Structure formats: C-alpha cells, structure tokens
Coordinates of C-alpha atoms in Angstrom, one line a residue:
M190 CA 9.6 2.1 -0.4
T191 CA 6.4 0.0 0.1
S192 CA 3.1 0.8 -0.5
H193 CA 0.0 -1.4 1.2
K194 CA -3.1 -3.1 0.0
Q195 CA -6.4 -4.5 1.4
P196 CA -7.1 -8.3 2.9
W197 CA -10.6 -8.7 1.4
A198 CA -11.4 -10.6 -1.7
I199 CA -12.0 -7.8 -3.9
S200 CA -8.7 -6.0 -2.7
R201 CA -7.5 -2.9 -4.8
R202 CA -5.6 -5.2 -6.8
G203 CA -8.8 -7.6 -7.3
F204 CA -9.9 -4.9 -9.7
I205 CA -6.8 -5.4 -11.9
S206 CA -6.9 -9.4 -11.5
G207 CA -10.6 -10.2 -11.7
A208 CA -10.9 -11.9 -7.9
S209 CA -14.3 -11.9 -6.4
A210 CA -15.9 -12.7 -3.3
A211 CA -16.7 -16.4 -3.2
S212 CA -18.4 -16.1 0.4
A213 CA -18.9 -13.9 3.2
L214 CA -15.7 -15.1 5.0
A215 CA -13.8 -14.9 1.9
V216 CA -14.0 -11.1 2.2
L217 CA -11.7 -11.2 5.0
T218 CA -8.6 -11.9 3.1
A219 CA -8.4 -6.3 1.5
C220 CA 14.7 -16.0 -1.8
S221 CA 17.0 -17.2 0.8
S222 CA 18.6 -14.8 2.4
P223 CA 22.1 -13.3 0.7
S224 CA 25.2 -15.0 2.2
G225 CA 27.6 -12.8 4.2
D226 CA 30.5 -15.2 4.6
G227 CA 33.7 -14.0 3.2
G228 CA 32.0 -10.5 1.4
P229 CA 30.7 -9.9 -2.0
T230 CA 32.5 -10.6 -5.1
A231 CA 32.9 -8.0 -7.8
P232 CA 29.4 -8.0 -9.9
T233 CA 29.1 -9.1 -13.2
G234 CA 28.1 -7.0 -16.3
T235 CA 29.2 -3.6 -17.0
Q236 CA 28.9 -0.8 -14.5
P237 CA 28.5 2.8 -15.5
A238 CA 31.4 5.2 -15.7
G239 CA 32.5 6.5 -12.7
W240 CA 31.3 3.3 -10.9
P241 CA 33.7 2.7 -7.4
T242 CA 36.7 0.9 -8.1
E243 CA 37.1 -2.5 -6.0
D244 CA 39.4 -0.8 -3.6
Q245 CA 36.3 1.8 -2.9
W246 CA 34.2 -1.3 -2.2
A247 CA 36.5 -2.9 0.2
A248 CA 37.2 0.3 2.2
F249 CA 33.3 0.4 2.3
R250 CA 33.4 -3.0 3.5
E251 CA 35.5 -2.4 6.2
Q252 CA 32.8 0.0 7.5
V253 CA 29.9 -2.8 7.4
G254 CA 31.4 -5.8 7.1
D255 CA 29.5 -8.8 5.8
R256 CA 26.3 -6.7 5.8
L257 CA 27.7 -5.5 2.3
V258 CA 26.3 -8.5 0.0
T259 CA 26.1 -9.2 -3.8
V260 CA 22.8 -9.4 -5.1
E261 CA 21.8 -11.9 -7.6
S262 CA 18.4 -12.2 -9.1
P263 CA 16.7 -15.6 -8.0
L264 CA 15.5 -15.9 -11.5
A265 CA 19.0 -16.5 -12.7
P266 CA 18.6 -20.4 -13.2
C267 CA 15.1 -19.5 -15.1
K268 CA 16.9 -17.4 -17.5
A269 CA 19.8 -19.7 -18.0
D270 CA 17.1 -22.6 -18.4
A271 CA 13.6 -22.1 -18.1
T272 CA 12.3 -25.7 -18.1
S273 CA 15.2 -26.8 -15.4
D274 CA 14.1 -28.2 -12.1
A275 CA 16.0 -25.6 -10.4
C276 CA 13.9 -23.0 -12.1
S277 CA 10.5 -24.6 -11.2
V278 CA 11.8 -24.3 -7.8
V279 CA 12.2 -20.7 -7.8
L280 CA 8.8 -20.0 -9.7
E281 CA 7.3 -22.1 -6.8
N282 CA 8.8 -19.9 -4.0
L283 CA 8.1 -16.6 -6.0
Q284 CA 4.5 -17.1 -5.0
N285 CA 5.3 -16.8 -1.3
P286 CA 5.5 -13.0 -0.7
F287 CA 7.7 -13.6 2.4
W288 CA 9.9 -15.6 0.7
N289 CA 10.4 -12.6 -1.6
E290 CA 11.0 -10.2 0.9
D291 CA 14.2 -12.5 2.4
S292 CA 15.8 -11.6 -1.0
P293 CA 17.0 -8.3 -1.9
G294 CA 16.6 -9.0 -5.5
V295 CA 13.0 -9.6 -5.6
L296 CA 10.0 -7.2 -5.8
Q297 CA 6.2 -7.7 -5.2
T298 CA 5.5 -6.2 -8.5
N299 CA 7.9 -7.1 -11.7
G300 CA 7.0 -4.4 -13.8
W301 CA 4.8 -2.2 -15.4
L302 CA 3.9 -1.9 -19.3
D303 CA 6.4 0.3 -21.4
A304 CA 7.3 1.7 -18.0
W305 CA 9.8 -0.1 -16.1
E306 CA 11.1 -3.7 -15.2
I307 CA 12.4 -5.0 -12.0
Q308 CA 16.2 -4.4 -12.0
V309 CA 19.0 -5.8 -9.6
S310 CA 21.3 -3.8 -7.7
P311 CA 25.1 -5.0 -7.9
Y312 CA 25.5 -4.4 -4.1
A313 CA 23.2 -4.2 -1.3
V314 CA 23.9 -3.1 2.6
A315 CA 21.5 -5.9 4.4
A316 CA 21.2 -3.1 7.1
E317 CA 20.8 -3.8 11.0
S318 CA 20.9 -0.3 12.2
A319 CA 20.7 3.4 11.6
G320 CA 24.4 3.3 11.4
D321 CA 24.4 0.8 8.7
I322 CA 22.0 2.9 6.9
A323 CA 24.2 6.2 7.4
A324 CA 27.3 4.2 6.0
A325 CA 25.6 3.5 2.7
V326 CA 24.2 6.7 2.5
N327 CA 27.7 8.3 3.0
F328 CA 29.3 6.0 0.4
A329 CA 26.9 6.7 -2.1
R330 CA 26.7 10.4 -1.8
D331 CA 30.8 10.7 -1.9
N332 CA 31.1 8.1 -5.0
G333 CA 28.3 9.1 -7.0
V334 CA 26.4 6.3 -6.9
R335 CA 22.7 6.0 -7.1
L336 CA 20.5 4.9 -4.3
A337 CA 17.4 2.5 -3.8
V338 CA 15.9 1.5 -1.0
K339 CA 14.0 -1.7 -0.2
G340 CA 12.0 -3.1 2.8
T341 CA 9.2 -5.2 1.6
G342 CA 9.5 -4.2 -2.2
H343 CA 5.9 -3.3 -2.2
D344 CA 5.6 -0.6 -4.7
Y345 CA 3.8 -0.3 -8.5
L346 CA 5.8 2.4 -9.8
G347 CA 9.3 0.4 -9.2
R348 CA 10.5 3.1 -6.7
S349 CA 12.0 0.3 -4.7
N350 CA 14.8 -0.8 -7.2
A351 CA 17.4 1.1 -10.0
A352 CA 20.2 0.1 -12.5
D353 CA 23.6 0.5 -11.2
S354 CA 22.5 1.3 -7.8
L355 CA 23.5 0.5 -4.2
L356 CA 20.7 -0.9 -2.6
I357 CA 19.8 -0.5 1.2
W358 CA 17.9 -3.3 2.3
T359 CA 16.2 -3.1 5.4
H360 CA 14.6 -6.3 6.0
K361 CA 16.3 -7.5 8.6
M362 CA 15.4 -4.5 11.1
R363 CA 12.3 -6.0 12.5
E364 CA 11.8 -5.1 16.0
V365 CA 8.4 -3.9 17.1
T366 CA 7.7 -2.4 20.6
F367 CA 5.0 -1.3 22.5
L368 CA 5.3 1.8 24.5
P369 CA 2.8 2.3 27.0
E370 CA 3.9 5.6 28.1
F371 CA 5.6 7.7 25.1
R372 CA 7.0 11.2 25.0
A373 CA 8.3 12.3 21.3
A374 CA 12.2 13.6 22.0
G375 CA 12.1 17.3 23.2
S376 CA 8.7 16.8 24.8
S377 CA 8.3 18.9 27.9
A378 CA 8.0 17.2 31.6
D379 CA 4.5 17.7 31.8
T380 CA 3.6 16.5 28.5
P381 CA 1.1 13.9 28.6
P382 CA 2.3 10.6 27.3
V383 CA 0.4 8.4 24.9
T384 CA 0.5 4.6 24.0
A385 CA 2.7 4.0 20.8
M386 CA 4.3 1.5 18.8
S387 CA 7.7 1.6 17.8
V388 CA 8.4 0.1 14.4
A389 CA 11.8 -0.6 12.8
A390 CA 12.0 -0.2 9.0
G391 CA 11.8 -3.7 7.9
A392 CA 8.8 -4.8 10.0
R393 CA 5.6 -6.0 8.4
W394 CA 2.3 -5.2 9.5
L395 CA 1.4 -8.6 10.2
E396 CA 4.2 -8.2 12.9
V397 CA 2.8 -4.8 14.1
Y398 CA -0.6 -5.8 14.5
Q399 CA 0.0 -9.2 16.4
E400 CA 2.2 -7.1 18.5
A401 CA -0.5 -4.6 19.1
T402 CA -3.3 -6.9 19.5
A403 CA -1.2 -8.6 22.2
N404 CA -1.3 -5.4 24.2
E405 CA -4.8 -4.2 23.3
V406 CA -4.2 -1.6 20.8
Y407 CA -4.7 -1.3 17.3
V408 CA -2.7 0.7 15.1
Q409 CA -3.6 1.9 11.8
G410 CA -1.9 0.4 9.1
G411 CA -2.3 -1.4 5.7
G412 CA -4.5 -4.8 4.8
C413 CA -1.5 -6.9 3.3
T414 CA 0.1 -8.8 5.9
S415 CA 3.4 -8.5 4.0
V416 CA 3.6 -4.9 3.6
G417 CA 6.3 -2.9 5.3
A418 CA 5.0 -1.0 8.6
G419 CA 8.3 0.7 9.2
G420 CA 9.0 2.3 5.7
G421 CA 7.2 3.6 2.8
F422 CA 3.8 3.2 3.9
P423 CA 3.1 6.3 6.2
L424 CA 5.6 8.4 4.0
G425 CA 3.3 8.2 1.2
G426 CA 0.0 8.4 3.4
G427 CA -1.0 5.2 3.6
F428 CA -4.7 3.8 3.6
G429 CA -6.2 0.8 5.5
S430 CA -9.2 -0.9 5.8
F431 CA -10.5 1.4 8.7
S432 CA -9.1 4.4 7.5
K433 CA -12.6 5.9 7.9
R434 CA -12.2 5.6 11.4
F435 CA -8.7 6.2 12.3
G436 CA -7.0 8.1 9.1
T437 CA -3.9 7.6 6.9
G438 CA -0.9 5.9 8.3
A439 CA 1.1 9.4 8.0
G440 CA -1.6 11.0 10.4
G441 CA -0.6 8.2 13.0
V442 CA 3.1 9.0 13.1
L443 CA 4.4 10.6 16.3
E444 CA 8.1 10.3 15.7
I445 CA 10.7 9.0 12.8
E446 CA 14.3 8.2 13.1
V447 CA 15.9 9.1 9.6
V448 CA 19.0 9.4 8.1
T449 CA 19.5 12.3 5.6
A450 CA 21.3 12.9 2.8
D451 CA 24.3 14.3 4.9
G452 CA 24.5 10.9 6.9
Q453 CA 23.1 12.3 10.0
V454 CA 20.6 10.3 11.7
R455 CA 17.7 12.5 13.1
V456 CA 14.9 11.8 15.5
I457 CA 12.6 14.1 14.4
N458 CA 8.7 15.2 15.5
E459 CA 6.7 17.8 16.2
N460 CA 9.3 19.2 18.3
Q461 CA 12.3 19.1 16.5
D462 CA 13.0 19.1 12.5
S463 CA 9.1 19.8 12.7
D464 CA 9.3 21.0 8.7
L465 CA 11.4 17.7 7.7
F466 CA 8.6 16.0 10.2
W467 CA 5.6 17.4 8.3
A468 CA 7.3 16.3 4.9
M469 CA 7.8 12.7 5.7
R470 CA 4.7 12.3 6.9
G471 CA 2.7 12.0 3.0
G472 CA 5.4 13.4 1.2
G473 CA 6.8 10.2 -0.3
G474 CA 9.3 7.4 0.5
S475 CA 13.1 7.6 -0.7
T476 CA 12.5 11.3 -1.1
F477 CA 13.5 13.3 2.0
G478 CA 15.6 10.4 3.8
I479 CA 15.9 6.6 4.7
V480 CA 13.4 5.9 7.6
S481 CA 15.2 3.5 10.3
R482 CA 12.5 3.7 12.7
I483 CA 8.7 4.7 13.0
T484 CA 6.7 5.5 16.2
Y485 CA 3.1 5.2 15.7
L486 CA -0.2 6.5 17.8
T487 CA -2.2 3.5 19.0
H488 CA -5.9 3.5 19.6
P489 CA -8.2 1.2 21.6
I490 CA -9.0 -1.9 20.0
P491 CA -12.2 -2.3 18.3
Q492 CA -14.5 -5.0 19.5
T493 CA -15.8 -6.4 16.4
V494 CA -15.0 -6.7 12.8
G495 CA -17.9 -7.3 10.4
V496 CA -18.0 -8.2 6.5
L497 CA -20.6 -7.6 4.0
S498 CA -20.0 -9.4 0.9
G499 CA -22.2 -10.6 -2.3
T500 CA -23.9 -8.7 -5.2
I501 CA -26.7 -6.7 -6.3
T502 CA -27.7 -7.0 -10.0
A503 CA -29.9 -5.0 -11.9
A504 CA -31.6 -6.4 -14.7
D505 CA -30.8 -4.1 -17.9
D506 CA -28.7 -0.7 -18.2
D507 CA -32.0 1.5 -17.4
A508 CA -32.3 -0.5 -13.8
F509 CA -28.7 -0.5 -13.6
R510 CA -28.8 3.7 -13.7
D511 CA -31.7 3.7 -11.0
L512 CA -29.6 1.4 -9.0
L513 CA -26.7 3.4 -9.2
G514 CA -28.6 6.6 -8.7
R515 CA -30.2 5.1 -5.3
F516 CA -27.1 4.0 -4.0
V517 CA -25.2 7.1 -4.9
R518 CA -27.9 9.1 -2.8
F519 CA -28.1 6.6 -0.1
F520 CA -24.0 6.8 0.7
P521 CA -23.5 10.4 2.1
D522 CA -26.0 10.0 5.1
T523 CA -25.7 6.2 6.1
I524 CA -21.9 4.7 5.1
N525 CA -19.8 7.7 4.7
N526 CA -18.9 7.4 8.6
P527 CA -16.2 5.8 10.7
S528 CA -18.4 2.6 11.1
W529 CA -17.7 1.5 7.4
G530 CA -14.6 0.8 5.2
E531 CA -13.5 -0.8 2.0
Q532 CA -15.3 -1.1 -1.6
I533 CA -18.0 -1.5 -3.9
A534 CA -17.0 -2.8 -7.6
V535 CA -19.2 -1.0 -10.3
T536 CA -19.3 -3.4 -13.1
P537 CA -19.8 -3.9 -16.8
D538 CA -22.5 -6.6 -16.2
N539 CA -24.8 -4.1 -14.4
S540 CA -24.0 -5.1 -10.6
L541 CA -22.5 -3.7 -7.5
D542 CA -19.8 -6.4 -6.0
F543 CA -19.8 -5.6 -2.3
S544 CA -16.4 -6.0 -0.2
M545 CA -17.4 -4.1 2.6
V546 CA -16.1 -4.3 6.5
W547 CA -17.8 -2.6 9.6
L548 CA -16.5 -2.0 13.1
D549 CA -18.2 -2.3 16.3
L550 CA -21.7 -3.3 15.1
S551 CA -23.7 -6.5 15.4
T552 CA -24.6 -8.4 12.4
E553 CA -28.2 -7.1 13.3
Q554 CA -27.0 -3.5 13.3
A555 CA -25.1 -3.6 10.3
R556 CA -28.3 -5.5 8.5
A557 CA -30.5 -2.5 9.9
V558 CA -28.3 0.2 8.3
W559 CA -28.9 -1.5 4.9
D560 CA -32.6 -3.0 4.9
P561 CA -34.3 0.3 3.7
F562 CA -32.1 0.6 0.8
L563 CA -32.4 -3.2 -0.1
S564 CA -36.1 -3.7 0.8
A565 CA -36.8 -0.6 -1.7
L566 CA -34.7 -2.1 -4.5
Q567 CA -36.5 -5.6 -4.4
T568 CA -40.2 -3.8 -4.2
D569 CA -39.7 -1.7 -6.7
G570 CA -38.2 -4.7 -8.8
I571 CA -35.1 -2.8 -9.6
A572 CA -32.5 -5.3 -8.5
T573 CA -32.1 -8.9 -7.4
V574 CA -29.7 -8.9 -3.8
D575 CA -27.7 -11.4 -2.8
L576 CA -25.5 -10.0 0.2
D577 CA -24.4 -11.7 3.4
F578 CA -23.2 -9.9 6.7
Q579 CA -20.5 -11.9 9.0
A580 CA -19.6 -10.5 12.2
H581 CA -15.9 -11.8 13.9
P582 CA -13.7 -10.8 16.8
F583 CA -11.7 -7.9 16.1
R584 CA -8.8 -9.5 18.2
D585 CA -8.5 -12.4 16.0
L586 CA -8.2 -10.7 12.5
W587 CA -4.6 -11.5 12.4
N588 CA -4.8 -14.8 14.1
A589 CA -3.7 -17.5 12.1
E590 CA -5.2 -20.0 14.5
Y591 CA -8.7 -18.6 14.0
W592 CA -8.8 -18.7 10.5
E593 CA -7.4 -22.4 10.3
R594 CA -10.2 -23.3 12.8
T595 CA -13.2 -21.4 11.2
N596 CA -12.0 -21.0 7.4
P597 CA -8.8 -22.5 6.5
E598 CA -9.1 -21.4 2.9
M599 CA -9.1 -17.6 4.4
I600 CA -5.1 -17.8 4.4
T601 CA -2.2 -19.3 3.3
L602 CA 0.4 -20.2 5.7
D603 CA 4.1 -19.7 5.4
S604 CA 5.1 -23.2 5.9
R605 CA 8.7 -22.9 5.8
A606 CA 10.3 -24.4 8.7
D607 CA 12.6 -21.6 9.6
Q608 CA 9.7 -19.2 9.9
P609 CA 7.6 -17.8 12.7
G610 CA 4.7 -20.0 13.4
G611 CA 1.4 -17.8 12.6
Q612 CA 3.0 -15.7 9.5
F613 CA 0.6 -15.9 6.8
W614 CA -1.1 -14.1 3.7
W615 CA -4.4 -13.7 2.8
T616 CA -5.2 -16.3 -0.1
S617 CA -7.2 -13.5 -2.1
N618 CA -4.0 -11.7 -2.5
Q619 CA -2.3 -14.4 -4.1
A620 CA -2.3 -13.2 -7.8
E621 CA -0.7 -10.0 -6.8
V622 CA 2.3 -11.9 -5.8
S623 CA 4.7 -11.4 -8.7
Q624 CA 2.3 -9.8 -11.2
F625 CA 3.5 -7.3 -14.0
L626 CA 1.1 -4.5 -14.4
N627 CA -0.6 -3.3 -17.7
T628 CA -1.6 -0.4 -16.2
Y629 CA -3.3 0.9 -12.9
L630 CA -5.3 4.2 -12.2
S631 CA -7.0 6.1 -9.6
R632 CA -8.5 9.2 -8.5
F633 CA -10.2 10.7 -5.6
I634 CA -14.1 11.3 -5.8
P635 CA -15.2 14.5 -3.8
L636 CA -18.2 14.0 -1.5
K637 CA -19.7 17.0 -3.2
L638 CA -20.3 14.9 -6.4
F639 CA -22.5 12.6 -4.2
V640 CA -24.4 15.4 -2.6
D641 CA -24.4 18.2 -5.0
T642 CA -24.7 16.5 -8.4
P643 CA -25.5 13.0 -7.7
D644 CA -27.2 12.4 -11.5
N645 CA -23.7 13.7 -13.1
L646 CA -21.6 11.2 -10.8
V647 CA -24.0 8.2 -11.8
A648 CA -23.7 9.3 -15.1
T649 CA -19.9 8.9 -14.8
L650 CA -19.9 6.0 -12.9
F651 CA -22.3 4.4 -15.6
D652 CA -20.0 5.7 -18.4
A653 CA -16.9 4.5 -17.0
S654 CA -18.3 1.0 -15.9
R655 CA -19.0 0.2 -19.4
L656 CA -15.5 0.2 -20.2
T657 CA -13.9 -1.6 -17.1
K658 CA -14.9 -2.8 -13.7
L659 CA -13.9 0.0 -11.2
G660 CA -13.6 0.1 -7.8
L661 CA -15.1 2.4 -5.2
H662 CA -12.7 2.7 -2.2
I663 CA -14.9 4.5 0.5
N664 CA -12.0 3.9 3.2
K665 CA -9.7 6.0 0.7
G666 CA -11.4 9.0 1.4
L667 CA -11.5 10.9 4.3
A668 CA -14.6 12.8 4.1
G669 CA -16.8 11.4 7.2
V670 CA -14.1 10.7 9.5
P671 CA -14.1 12.1 13.0
E672 CA -12.9 15.8 14.1
E673 CA -9.6 14.5 16.0
V674 CA -8.6 12.5 12.7
V675 CA -9.3 15.6 10.4
A676 CA -7.0 17.7 13.1
R677 CA -4.1 14.8 12.6
E678 CA -4.4 14.9 8.7
R679 CA -4.4 18.5 8.3
N680 CA -0.7 18.3 10.0
T681 CA 0.4 16.1 7.3
S682 CA 1.9 16.8 3.9
F683 CA -0.5 14.3 2.3
N684 CA -2.7 15.9 -0.5
P685 CA -5.8 17.6 1.3
A686 CA -8.0 16.9 -1.2
C687 CA -8.3 13.5 0.2
L688 CA -10.3 15.2 3.5
D689 CA -13.0 16.0 0.9
A690 CA -13.1 12.8 -0.9
A691 CA -15.8 10.4 -0.1
A692 CA -14.1 7.5 -1.9
Q693 CA -11.1 6.6 -4.2
V694 CA -11.6 5.2 -7.8
I695 CA -9.3 2.5 -8.7
F696 CA -9.1 0.1 -11.9
G697 CA -6.5 -1.6 -14.2
S698 CA -5.3 -4.6 -15.6
A699 CA -2.6 -7.1 -14.8
Q700 CA -0.6 -10.3 -15.6
A701 CA 0.0 -12.6 -12.6
A702 CA 2.9 -14.7 -12.2
T703 CA 4.9 -13.2 -15.2
Y704 CA 8.6 -12.8 -15.3
P705 CA 10.3 -10.4 -18.0
G706 CA 13.2 -12.4 -19.6
V707 CA 12.1 -15.9 -18.6
I708 CA 11.1 -17.7 -21.6
G709 CA 7.6 -19.0 -21.3
H710 CA 6.7 -16.8 -18.3
E711 CA 7.2 -13.4 -19.9
P712 CA 4.4 -10.8 -19.8
D713 CA 2.4 -10.7 -23.4
L714 CA 3.0 -7.2 -24.1
E715 CA 0.5 -7.3 -27.0
A716 CA -2.5 -8.6 -24.9
G717 CA -1.2 -6.1 -22.3
R718 CA -1.6 -3.4 -24.2
K719 CA -5.0 -4.5 -25.5
A720 CA -6.2 -5.0 -21.8
A721 CA -4.8 -1.7 -20.9
A722 CA -6.7 0.3 -23.1
P723 CA -10.4 0.2 -21.5
P724 CA -9.1 1.2 -18.3
I725 CA -7.1 4.2 -19.5
K726 CA -10.2 5.1 -21.7
A727 CA -12.0 4.9 -18.6
I728 CA -9.9 7.2 -16.3
G729 CA -10.6 10.0 -18.9
I730 CA -14.1 10.0 -18.0
I731 CA -13.7 10.0 -14.4
R732 CA -10.9 12.9 -14.8
D733 CA -13.0 15.1 -16.9
A734 CA -15.9 14.7 -14.2
T735 CA -13.4 15.6 -11.3
P736 CA -11.1 18.6 -11.8
G737 CA -8.9 19.2 -9.1
A738 CA -9.5 15.9 -7.2
G739 CA -6.2 14.6 -7.1
T740 CA -5.4 11.2 -6.3
Y741 CA -3.2 8.9 -4.0
A742 CA 0.5 8.6 -5.4
A743 CA 1.1 5.3 -4.0
E744 CA -1.7 3.9 -6.2
A745 CA -1.6 6.2 -9.0
D746 CA -0.7 5.9 -13.0
Y747 CA 2.9 5.6 -13.8
F748 CA 1.9 8.0 -16.3
E749 CA 0.1 10.6 -14.2
P750 CA -0.2 13.9 -16.0
N751 CA 0.6 17.1 -13.5
W752 CA 1.6 14.6 -11.1
Q753 CA 3.1 17.4 -8.7
Q754 CA -0.4 18.8 -8.2
E755 CA -2.5 15.6 -8.6
F756 CA -0.4 14.1 -5.6
W757 CA 0.0 16.7 -3.4
G758 CA -2.1 19.6 -4.5
P759 CA -1.2 22.9 -2.7
N760 CA 1.6 21.1 -0.3
Y761 CA 4.0 20.7 -3.2
E762 CA 5.8 23.9 -3.3
R763 CA 6.5 23.7 0.4
L764 CA 7.7 19.9 0.0
L765 CA 9.8 21.5 -3.0
T766 CA 11.3 23.9 -0.8
I767 CA 12.3 21.3 2.1
K768 CA 13.5 18.8 -0.5
R769 CA 16.0 21.4 -1.8
K770 CA 16.8 22.1 1.9
V771 CA 17.5 18.8 3.0
D772 CA 18.7 17.0 0.0
P773 CA 20.2 19.6 -2.1
D774 CA 21.9 17.4 -4.6
N775 CA 18.9 15.1 -4.8
L776 CA 20.9 12.0 -3.6
F777 CA 17.2 10.1 -2.8
R778 CA 15.1 10.3 -6.0
V779 CA 12.4 8.3 -7.2
H780 CA 9.9 8.3 -10.3
H781 CA 7.6 11.2 -9.8
G782 CA 9.0 12.0 -6.2
V783 CA 9.1 15.4 -4.9
G784 CA 12.3 16.9 -6.6
S785 CA 12.4 14.5 -9.5
E786 CA 11.6 16.9 -12.3

C-alpha cells in the first residue's frame, strides 16, 4: 500500500528531516525491473514450515507465466562489500524514487526504529491485470502463504512488505484514462454522467495529474509525484495540498475494481457491494482486498496556485506566546477555508515558518488576506516578518519544462534514458528517499480549540514547541471545506473526527539514506532513540489537550495506543464486521489494520 506526501519544501517529512523553505519557489516542491526470462529460481534462505514446494510453485508459474519472479534486494552487493563499486552504484540509484519503484525489493522508507525493517519477499507476481492479482490471491490462500502488496512502496508503517511472503507487485499496471461521461456500474440509464479518471493500480500521481491537466480537469490526490494513485492512497483516506477545497482521496472515489479474498474480481460502487465500497474508502489498504483499478471524480481545474513562504520570528518567549495567540485567533475566520492549504511550522526558536499554498487568488488578493495580521505584529513590535507571496499557473504545477525554465532547482529530473520525458520529483522531497524513521507522530487538532479555548491551544503549542518543531498541516483537517465535500466525506469510512479538525499536527525524526545491514550506512540506533525522545514527549502534550481527536492512520505512530478508535473512531465496529464478512480468514492483514488484533 501507499501513502502520500506534499511537494512543498517543509513537507510533512520536512518536520522530521529539518528541511526549510529557502525561497518562495522552494515551497513548490509539500532497480531495475526483475527479469522474467526462464522463470524464477528457488529463493535462498530458510522458508517457514508449510512453505509451498517447488512443484507447487511450478504449477503456479503455469498460471501466471514469467510474471512470477524471484525478488532480490538491490542492496545485496552492499551487504557483500559496502566499499565496492557495485555498491556505490546501487546507493546512488536508491536516491531516485522512480528507480526504487522499478524493483519489487525496495520501499521508500527502509524501516522504523524498534518497529520494523524492510523484508524482501522470496517471490513476487509482477501483475499486469486483475486476473494476475486474483491468481496470486488464490495461490496464497490455498497454500497458507502470507501476502504483501506493493504499488510504489510509500508507507511509513511497513505495510508494503512482509517476511516469507508472496508479493503482489502492481507497478506495471499504469494505465490512466480520462472518462468524459462516466456512469458507475449498475447505474440507471437516467443517471447523469460525470467526468472521471480511471487509474490502474500502479499509476503514480504525476502521471494522473499530467493526464488530467491535458483534459482541463483536476483530481484530488497526493503531493509527491512518485506516490501511487491507484492503491493505498485513497484506501487510507488520502490528503493532498488542496484537500480544504476538494476533500480526501477517499471522498473522490467513484468506483473500485478489487480482488477479494475469495479470488473474485469485483467492481464495487454505491450501487453494488456498497458496504465494501464504503469500507474501502478510508478503511485502510491491503485489508479488504487488492485494488486493480480506481475511478476518481474530477473537478474543474483551478487557474492559479500561489505560494506563501518565509518566517515570522518573535523576539523572546513572551512575544512568541503573543504571536501564537494572535495567529490562533486569526486562523478560524481567515484561512480555515477552501482557498488555503499546507502548513505552518511552530519552532523551538520562537518562529512560525510558512509553507502555505492558495488557490485562485491573485498575489495582491492573497497579501490582502494577511495584511491586517502582519501589520499589527510589526506595529506592536511583536515579531519581525519575512514572507513572500508568489503565484503560478495551476496548469504548470506538474510541468517539468515550466520548472526547468523558471526555477530548475525546484525539481529533480529522472534522467534515465528509458523513462518518459518530464518525469520528476520535487527536490525538497529528496531527504525522504531511503529514509529510516526514528519516530513519526500526528494528531488532529479540532477547530473548537481555536474558537472556544484559544488560550489553552496556545499553551499546548508553545509547550510542545519547546521540545521539537511541529507542523500544523491545515489541509489535513476538513473543518472549513465546502458543503458538497462534507457530503462526500460522510459517505466514506475515514475517521469522521477529521471533519471537525482544523489541522493535523505532525512531528518526528528520521535518518536519511540509511540502510540496515549495510556497513557504514546503517542507522545509528542510539542516536535515533535520543532524537525520538523529544517528539514522543511532545505528542503526549498534544494528546492530553485533544482527547478523542484521533489521527490519520497513514501518518500515525507505529505504536499508536488505542489505534482502532484513534484511526477510525465510531466507524471501527462496522469496518470490522465487513472485514470478517469479506475476509473471514484474515488473508489480508497489515500492522494496525482493521481486524489485525
């Protein structure tokens, strides 16, 4: 399964890697394929008791042909000799997120301290159709083999890998199709059609956005260009930079083609298998079935995307409390609305670092929103202000040529000769590639705290920021979204607490380009535990101030207490009932997924 992230310089992982916005434009940033010839050889190592025999694997190979492949870790040369030239080449390649996705044995995140480290499946099915997925599901179920699913491998909690498993790898399923008149299966003849995008399981958001833009529409998705659009992103909910206007990925799903535990390929929507459809829009990936295709609602394309970046710095602790108080009171009526998104960092050095975006406002209009707040700060001597406002054509947001022309440092091109032109990732996301997490923590912040008890919220933010930098991601709270978005979201299984949240707080710690088992490049566990301690203490302060607020399962603590309620709130019992109905033997299971008790 996958998760999502933003392109802006202080991205959600910016708070765990220390990234910061260097300029206004810097804010606009949130292995070779296995060979199938001859079929796979038997994996080395020791498999568990009951592992299928070679004859059973051979029979399975007759079904799926050369799409059954042996998986090898690209890090094998490094584990053999970390000083070799072959290892140097691998380590360089592992800094390219698209190269990583070309191998079934690589994930975006390499592990989490004292939680998990990447495990390579002995075999993978390089699926090219729903039929391939169904064949893999049937083989795993009938032979007692653990399943893992990887589209792009973007997931913090390690849910895209498992030891001694058969991996279903959907990378080759990349078709993206614009549908100008879509009606869900089972609809009546008089159902009005809508514009939609059909996205195969392995497609990335960059590909979806580029196709949508070519057809003058927008699809609500994630910010990172290499995150998968056809898998885990909407299944777990799915926030993007513009969720304050368009909602979650789950809310935009119109139809899903999914393979369930019985090996059946189902097309589910509001008309057919509606309970399963509800569960899969927000109930978590790799839990109810394996997606082969998703159809998304599209929206009229915005005209302008703007960037607000920079810093407001208070002179001392007292001035910072004053600054926080003014911001908390400014927020609800001014920027908690569909025009604004992204984040503000609250830092230990008494500053607010801005990496925000806006939609369909001119630069002058955006400045006018903030002028009363900023002018008062300077007039009263509370803080120094160093902010920049810039606007860009929305149609060029995922256009590599535009960024090469206007700010080439914004993007990193995938320069491999065999890749599509215009394939890039935001340079500000580089530290996230091949990271090892020390900790990662999040919590919804209800809007009522801004409105009813602002002084208490100020104290909470101030106290937590003495320990670590924290990010207020205002696009990851749905308070303030349009009514039509609320209606869509209420029909999903995503944690309804999000509808009352003004923002999500995120903080943590990570080690970049770190590989367990590779001498000289291993994570420093002692340093990691030391770095994790302040965020872990800070989340306690936030939790105490937000009882029942919950959090987003895709961006949560691996060790989240009471995770059933924190992730899904009142929806959990219904989700569990559906899980037991469609997957009674718990074939699909992931850490802290529905039914994983």
